[in-house]
Coordinates of C-alpha atoms and ligand atoms in Angstrom, one line a residue:
M1 CA 0.0 -0.1 0.2
S2 CA 1.7 3.5 -0.9
R3 CA 2.3 6.3 1.8
Q4 CA -0.5 8.6 0.2
K5 CA -3.0 5.8 0.5
I6 CA -2.0 4.9 3.6
I7 CA -2.3 8.7 4.9
R8 CA -5.9 8.9 3.4
L9 CA -6.9 5.6 5.2
L10 CA -5.9 7.3 8.5
S11 CA -7.4 10.2 7.8
L12 CA -10.8 9.0 7.2
T13 CA -13.6 10.7 9.2
S14 CA -16.8 9.7 7.7
Q15 CA -18.5 6.9 9.6
E16 CA -19.5 5.4 6.7
E17 CA -16.2 5.2 5.1
Q18 CA -14.8 4.0 8.4
Q19 CA -17.2 1.1 8.5
S20 CA -16.4 0.1 5.3
L21 CA -12.7 -0.2 6.0
F22 CA -13.2 -1.7 9.1
Q23 CA -15.1 -4.5 7.2
R24 CA -12.7 -5.0 4.6
A25 CA -9.6 -5.4 7.4
Y26 CA -12.2 -7.9 9.3
A27 CA -13.0 -9.9 6.4
V28 CA -9.4 -10.5 5.5
K29 CA -8.9 -11.3 9.1
V30 CA -11.8 -14.2 9.2
D31 CA -10.4 -15.3 5.8
Q32 CA -6.8 -15.5 7.2
H33 CA -7.6 -16.7 11.0
G34 CA -10.9 -17.1 11.2
K35 CA -13.2 -15.7 14.1
N36 CA -10.5 -17.0 16.3
V37 CA -9.0 -14.7 19.1
H38 CA -5.5 -15.6 20.8
F39 CA -5.6 -15.2 24.7
R40 CA -2.0 -14.3 26.4
G41 CA -2.3 -14.1 30.2
L42 CA -0.9 -10.7 31.2
I43 CA 1.3 -10.7 34.4
E44 CA 2.6 -7.2 35.2
F45 CA 5.1 -8.4 37.9
S46 CA 6.9 -5.4 38.7
N47 CA 6.7 -1.5 38.6
Q48 CA 9.9 -0.6 39.5
C49 CA 11.9 1.2 36.4
R50 CA 14.9 3.3 35.8
K51 CA 13.4 5.0 33.1
N52 CA 11.5 8.4 33.3
C53 CA 9.3 8.3 29.8
L54 CA 7.4 11.4 29.9
Y55 CA 3.7 9.9 29.6
C56 CA 4.1 6.9 31.9
G57 CA 2.0 6.4 34.9
I58 CA 5.3 4.4 36.7
R59 CA 7.8 6.1 35.6
S60 CA 10.6 6.6 37.9
G61 CA 10.3 10.0 39.0
N62 CA 6.8 9.5 39.9
T63 CA 7.2 9.4 43.9
H64 CA 3.5 8.6 44.3
V65 CA 3.9 5.1 43.2
H66 CA 4.2 2.2 45.5
R67 CA 7.0 0.2 43.9
Y68 CA 6.5 -3.9 43.9
W69 CA 7.7 -6.8 42.4
M70 CA 6.0 -10.0 42.7
T71 CA 7.6 -13.0 44.2
D72 CA 8.3 -15.9 42.0
E73 CA 6.0 -18.2 44.1
E74 CA 2.9 -15.3 43.4
I75 CA 4.1 -15.5 39.6
L76 CA 3.8 -19.1 39.3
Q77 CA 0.6 -19.3 40.8
V78 CA -0.6 -16.9 38.3
V79 CA 1.0 -19.4 35.5
E80 CA -1.1 -22.3 37.2
L81 CA -4.3 -20.1 36.8
A82 CA -3.3 -19.5 33.0
K83 CA -2.6 -23.1 32.4
A84 CA -5.8 -24.2 34.4
K85 CA -7.8 -21.8 32.0
G86 CA -6.4 -23.2 29.0
L87 CA -3.8 -20.7 28.0
T88 CA -0.9 -21.7 26.2
G89 CA 1.4 -18.7 27.2
V90 CA 1.9 -15.8 29.3
V91 CA 3.5 -12.3 28.7
L92 CA 5.9 -11.0 31.8
Q93 CA 5.6 -7.4 31.7
S94 CA 7.4 -4.7 33.9
G95 CA 9.2 -1.4 34.1
E96 CA 13.0 -1.7 32.9
R97 CA 15.7 -2.8 34.9
T98 CA 19.2 -3.9 33.6
D99 CA 21.2 -4.6 36.8
S100 CA 22.7 -8.1 37.1
D101 CA 20.3 -9.1 39.8
F102 CA 17.3 -8.4 37.7
V103 CA 18.7 -10.4 34.7
H104 CA 19.4 -13.2 37.2
R105 CA 16.1 -13.1 38.7
I106 CA 14.4 -13.3 35.1
T107 CA 16.6 -16.2 33.8
T108 CA 15.5 -18.2 36.8
L109 CA 11.9 -17.3 36.8
I110 CA 11.8 -18.2 32.8
K111 CA 13.4 -21.6 33.6
K112 CA 10.9 -22.2 36.7
I113 CA 7.9 -21.3 34.3
K114 CA 9.5 -23.7 32.1
K115 CA 9.7 -26.6 34.6
T116 CA 6.0 -26.2 35.4
T117 CA 4.7 -26.2 31.8
S118 CA 4.9 -28.2 28.4
L119 CA 7.9 -27.7 26.5
D120 CA 6.0 -25.6 24.1
F121 CA 4.1 -23.2 26.8
R122 CA 4.7 -19.6 25.2
I123 CA 6.6 -16.7 27.3
T124 CA 6.5 -13.5 26.1
L125 CA 8.9 -10.8 27.7
S126 CA 8.2 -6.9 27.8
I127 CA 10.8 -5.7 29.6
G128 CA 12.5 -3.1 27.5
E129 CA 15.7 -2.4 26.4
Q130 CA 18.5 -4.7 27.3
T131 CA 21.9 -5.8 26.2
P132 CA 22.3 -8.2 23.1
E133 CA 23.9 -11.1 25.9
T134 CA 20.9 -10.4 28.0
Y135 CA 18.4 -11.0 25.2
Q136 CA 20.2 -14.3 24.1
K137 CA 20.5 -15.6 27.9
W138 CA 16.7 -15.1 28.2
F139 CA 16.2 -16.8 25.0
E140 CA 18.0 -20.0 26.0
A141 CA 16.1 -20.0 29.3
G142 CA 13.1 -20.4 27.0
A143 CA 11.6 -17.3 26.4
Q144 CA 10.3 -17.4 22.8
R145 CA 8.8 -13.8 22.0
Y146 CA 9.7 -10.4 23.0
L147 CA 7.6 -7.2 22.8
L148 CA 8.7 -3.6 22.6
R149 CA 6.9 -1.2 21.4
I150 CA 9.0 1.6 19.1
E151 CA 6.6 4.1 20.4
T152 CA 6.8 6.2 17.5
T153 CA 9.0 5.9 14.0
N154 CA 9.7 9.6 14.0
E155 CA 12.6 10.6 15.9
T156 CA 11.8 14.1 16.5
L157 CA 8.6 13.1 18.2
Y158 CA 10.4 10.3 20.4
N159 CA 12.8 12.9 21.4
S160 CA 9.6 15.0 22.9
I161 CA 8.1 12.2 24.7
H162 CA 11.3 10.9 26.3
P163 CA 13.9 12.8 28.6
N164 CA 16.7 13.9 26.6
D165 CA 19.3 11.9 27.7
K166 CA 21.1 8.7 26.9
L167 CA 18.9 6.4 28.8
H168 CA 16.0 7.6 26.6
S169 CA 18.0 7.4 23.2
F170 CA 15.7 6.5 20.0
E171 CA 18.6 4.8 18.3
T172 CA 19.0 2.6 21.1
R173 CA 15.4 1.2 21.0
L174 CA 15.8 1.0 17.3
N175 CA 18.8 -1.0 18.1
C176 CA 17.0 -3.3 20.6
L177 CA 14.4 -4.0 18.3
D178 CA 16.7 -5.2 15.8
R179 CA 18.8 -7.2 18.4
I180 CA 15.5 -8.9 19.5
Q181 CA 14.6 -9.9 15.9
Q182 CA 18.0 -11.2 15.2
T183 CA 18.1 -13.2 18.9
G184 CA 15.6 -15.4 17.1
Y185 CA 12.3 -13.8 19.2
Q186 CA 8.9 -13.8 17.7
T187 CA 9.1 -10.2 17.5
G188 CA 6.4 -7.7 18.9
T189 CA 6.5 -4.0 18.6
G190 CA 3.7 -1.1 18.2
V191 CA 3.0 2.4 18.9
M192 CA 0.9 5.0 20.7
I193 CA -1.5 6.6 18.8
G194 CA -2.8 10.5 19.2
L195 CA 0.2 11.6 20.8
P196 CA 0.6 15.9 21.1
G197 CA 1.8 16.8 17.8
Q198 CA 1.6 13.4 16.0
T199 CA 0.0 13.3 12.2
E200 CA -1.4 10.8 10.1
E201 CA 1.8 11.3 8.1
H202 CA 4.0 10.0 11.3
L203 CA 1.4 7.0 12.0
A204 CA 1.9 6.2 8.0
D205 CA 5.3 6.1 8.3
D206 CA 5.1 3.6 11.5
L207 CA 2.9 1.1 9.8
L208 CA 5.5 1.1 6.9
F209 CA 7.9 0.8 9.3
I210 CA 6.6 -2.2 10.9
Q211 CA 6.1 -3.8 7.5
Q212 CA 9.2 -3.3 6.1
K213 CA 10.6 -4.6 9.7
G214 CA 8.8 -7.9 9.2
I215 CA 7.0 -7.6 12.6
D216 CA 5.3 -10.6 13.8
M217 CA 3.1 -9.4 16.3
V218 CA 1.5 -5.6 17.0
G219 CA 0.3 -3.8 19.7
M220 CA -1.1 -0.4 19.3
G221 CA -3.4 1.7 21.3
P222 CA -4.5 5.4 22.1
Y223 CA -2.0 7.6 24.3
L224 CA -3.9 8.2 27.6
E225 CA -3.0 10.8 30.1
H226 CA -1.6 9.9 33.5
A227 CA -2.1 13.2 35.7
Q228 CA 1.5 12.5 37.6
T229 CA 3.1 13.0 34.4
P230 CA 4.9 15.8 32.5
M231 CA 2.9 15.0 29.2
S232 CA -0.6 15.4 30.8
E233 CA 0.2 19.0 31.1
L234 CA 0.8 19.2 27.2
T235 CA -2.6 20.6 26.3
E236 CA -1.5 22.3 23.2
K237 CA -1.6 19.8 20.2
R238 CA -3.6 17.4 22.3
W239 CA -5.9 15.1 20.3
P240 CA -9.4 14.9 21.4
L241 CA -9.4 11.3 23.0
F242 CA -12.1 9.9 20.7
S243 CA -9.9 10.7 17.7
R244 CA -7.4 8.9 19.4
F245 CA -9.6 5.7 20.0
E246 CA -11.2 6.1 16.0
C247 CA -7.5 6.4 14.8
S248 CA -6.3 3.5 16.6
L249 CA -9.1 1.6 15.0
R250 CA -8.1 2.6 11.7
M251 CA -4.5 1.8 12.2
I252 CA -5.7 -1.8 13.2
A253 CA -7.2 -1.9 10.1
V254 CA -4.9 -0.7 7.7
L255 CA -2.1 -2.7 9.3
R256 CA -4.5 -5.9 8.9
L257 CA -5.1 -5.1 4.7
M258 CA -0.7 -4.5 4.7
M259 CA -0.1 -7.5 6.6
P260 CA -2.6 -10.2 6.7
T261 CA -1.0 -13.1 8.6
I262 CA 0.7 -11.3 11.6
H263 CA -1.1 -10.8 15.3
I264 CA -2.6 -7.8 16.0
A265 CA -3.4 -7.1 19.5
S266 CA -6.9 -5.4 20.7
T267 CA -5.2 -3.4 23.6
T268 CA -6.5 -2.6 26.9
A269 CA -6.1 0.9 26.2
L270 CA -8.7 0.8 23.6
E271 CA -11.3 -0.4 26.5
S272 CA -10.0 3.0 28.5
V273 CA -12.2 5.1 26.3
I274 CA -15.0 2.8 25.3
P275 CA -16.1 -0.1 26.9
T276 CA -16.4 -2.0 24.0
G277 CA -13.2 -0.8 23.1
R278 CA -11.5 -4.0 22.7
E279 CA -14.3 -6.0 20.7
L280 CA -14.1 -2.9 18.4
G281 CA -10.4 -3.7 18.0
L282 CA -11.6 -7.4 16.9
K283 CA -13.8 -6.3 14.6
A284 CA -11.4 -3.7 13.2
G285 CA -9.1 -6.8 12.3
A286 CA -7.1 -7.6 15.6
N287 CA -6.6 -11.2 16.4
V288 CA -5.5 -11.2 20.1
L289 CA -6.4 -10.3 23.4
M290 CA -4.4 -10.1 26.6
P291 CA -6.5 -10.7 29.9
N292 CA -5.1 -9.1 32.5
L293 CA -4.0 -11.8 35.2
T294 CA -1.9 -9.7 37.6
P295 CA -3.4 -9.9 41.3
L296 CA -5.5 -7.1 42.0
N297 CA -3.6 -5.6 44.8
Y298 CA -0.6 -5.4 42.1
R299 CA -2.4 -4.2 39.2
R300 CA -3.7 -0.6 41.2
E301 CA 0.1 -0.1 41.6
Y302 CA 0.9 -0.3 37.5
L303 CA -1.3 2.6 36.2
L304 CA 0.4 3.6 33.0
Y305 CA -2.6 6.1 32.4
E306 CA -5.6 7.1 34.1
N307 CA -9.1 5.2 34.0
K308 CA -7.0 1.8 33.2
P309 CA -9.7 -0.6 33.1
C310 CA -9.6 -4.1 34.9
L311 CA -9.1 -2.8 38.1
V312 CA -12.3 -4.1 40.1
F313 CA -12.2 -8.1 39.4
N314 CA -9.6 -10.1 40.8
A315 CA -7.6 -12.4 37.7
D316 CA -10.3 -15.4 37.6
E317 CA -13.3 -12.8 37.1
N318 CA -11.6 -10.9 34.8
F319 CA -10.5 -13.6 32.6
E320 CA -14.3 -15.1 32.4
N321 CA -15.7 -11.8 31.6
L322 CA -13.7 -11.1 28.7
L323 CA -14.3 -14.8 27.4
L324 CA -17.9 -14.0 27.8
R325 CA -17.6 -10.7 25.9
V326 CA -15.4 -12.4 23.1
R327 CA -18.3 -14.9 22.8
K328 CA -21.1 -12.6 22.6
S329 CA -19.3 -10.5 20.0
G330 CA -19.2 -13.9 17.7
E331 CA -15.7 -14.3 17.9
Q332 CA -13.9 -17.4 19.3
V333 CA -11.3 -18.2 22.1
V334 CA -8.6 -20.5 20.5
Y335 CA -7.1 -23.2 22.7
N336 CA -4.6 -26.1 22.0
D337 CA -2.7 -23.8 19.8
Y338 CA 0.5 -21.9 20.7
G339 CA -0.5 -19.2 18.7
D340 CA 2.7 -18.4 17.0
S341 CA 1.9 -15.9 14.0
R342 CA 2.0 -17.7 10.5
Y343 CA 3.8 -14.8 9.4
F344 CA 6.4 -15.7 12.0
I345 CA 6.2 -19.4 11.2
N346 CA 7.0 -18.4 7.4
R347 CA 10.0 -16.0 8.2
H348 CA 11.7 -18.7 10.4
K349 CA 11.0 -22.1 8.3
T350 CA 13.6 -23.6 10.4
F351 CA 12.5 -22.1 13.9
K352 CA 12.9 -24.6 16.8
T353 CA 11.3 -24.3 19.9
P354 CA 14.2 -23.8 22.7
S355 CA 14.7 -26.5 25.1
K356 CA 13.6 -26.7 28.3
Ligands
SAM1 N1 9.0 -1.0 30.3 C1 8.8 -1.7 29.0 C2 8.8 -0.8 27.8 O1 8.5 0.4 28.2 O2 8.9 -1.3 27.1 C3 7.5 -2.4 29.0 C4 6.1 -1.9 29.7 S1 5.6 -0.4 29.6 C5 4.6 -0.2 30.6 C6 4.7 -1.0 27.9 C7 3.8 0.1 27.2 O3 3.0 0.9 27.8 C8 4.8 1.0 26.7 O4 5.7 0.6 25.4 C9 3.8 2.0 26.1 O5 3.7 2.0 24.9 C10 2.8 1.9 27.0 N2 2.1 3.4 27.9 C11 2.9 3.4 28.5 N3 2.4 4.7 29.1 C12 1.3 4.9 28.5 C13 0.4 5.6 28.4 N4 0.3 7.1 29.0 N5 -0.7 5.7 27.4 C14 -0.7 4.5 26.6 N6 0.2 3.7 26.6 C15 1.3 4.0 27.2
SF4_2 FE1 9.6 2.7 32.1 FE2 8.4 1.4 30.2 FE3 6.9 3.3 31.6 FE4 8.8 3.7 29.8 S1 7.0 3.0 29.6 S2 8.7 4.7 32.2 S3 10.4 1.9 30.2 S4 7.6 1.3 32.5

């Protein structure tokens, strides 16, 4: 798809034209993936973070946050719940740390999870920028997937939403994404949509970047304010909330047309704007959902943005609610399938599951 066409589709405002775009993308999704939805159990195991991204509620500079770290036993209990619910993988997400204690703890944790699950149980990591050696170590320990959102591929915009220092370098973020892919992970990235100063041109470039890099899994959603962050004060160039939401759906739909066989998540942030936001994401072409299985007491301390949903029910209830909603919307959850994207399988014909 040409850049011009992508920009045109991302700029649609008429309801009729948008619905037609969503229907086309949904038809491609059904053709390639059926009405299937892959569930990944999300475990937000720690909110400790060395970085200070200007948009994020758990940034290191936010002194109002009570920092936590779930014990291995607590994490393994959540993995047991995920297994009991028939899930074939979990996503381990946290703030970013790179110290040797952290690296060691994650390595041990991955091995412990591998011991208690089937060989093929998929572990996805979403724990930020690391050294090539660390990515390799965790891959060898048994993690198969890694999510690292590029946030925006426009360097100037990237710099405007991060502190101006070495810890928040656009170049490092890019290099890390490349390194994750080279290590052999099924690689996920994504962007925030509706950042102050962001345009449809920027977003079109983001989609072209994802395509050109050959990304296997994508998670994109609206940028949402958190009062205890510097970016929430940036009222200039702010997108109306509903525009961010609608544009997120258009981004999902256009990407589905561009890359029919990848995995696209319908993110929790969509639900913060509209209660049925995640269902609408599925109808626009997404095929992955991440039920939040983090214990409620910790989940309340992992507030990236305001109005984060899923803060009322415990993990079990959360899961069952989402399951009901998926069924009600006419989709079906896939069990007994490790859910590697066909795009990845084709890219890595020789992919072998790392051993226990
Ligand atoms: N620390 C890791 C990292 O940054 O890659 C993983 C966890 S981080 C909380 C996961 C994602 O949350 C980020 O990549 C960012 O896109 C998203 N996020 C953070 N603050 C947000 C906000 N205010 N609105 C929407 N998404 C946000
Ligand atoms: Fe830390 Fe990730 Fe939040 Fe940035 S987005 S402050 S790295 S948790």
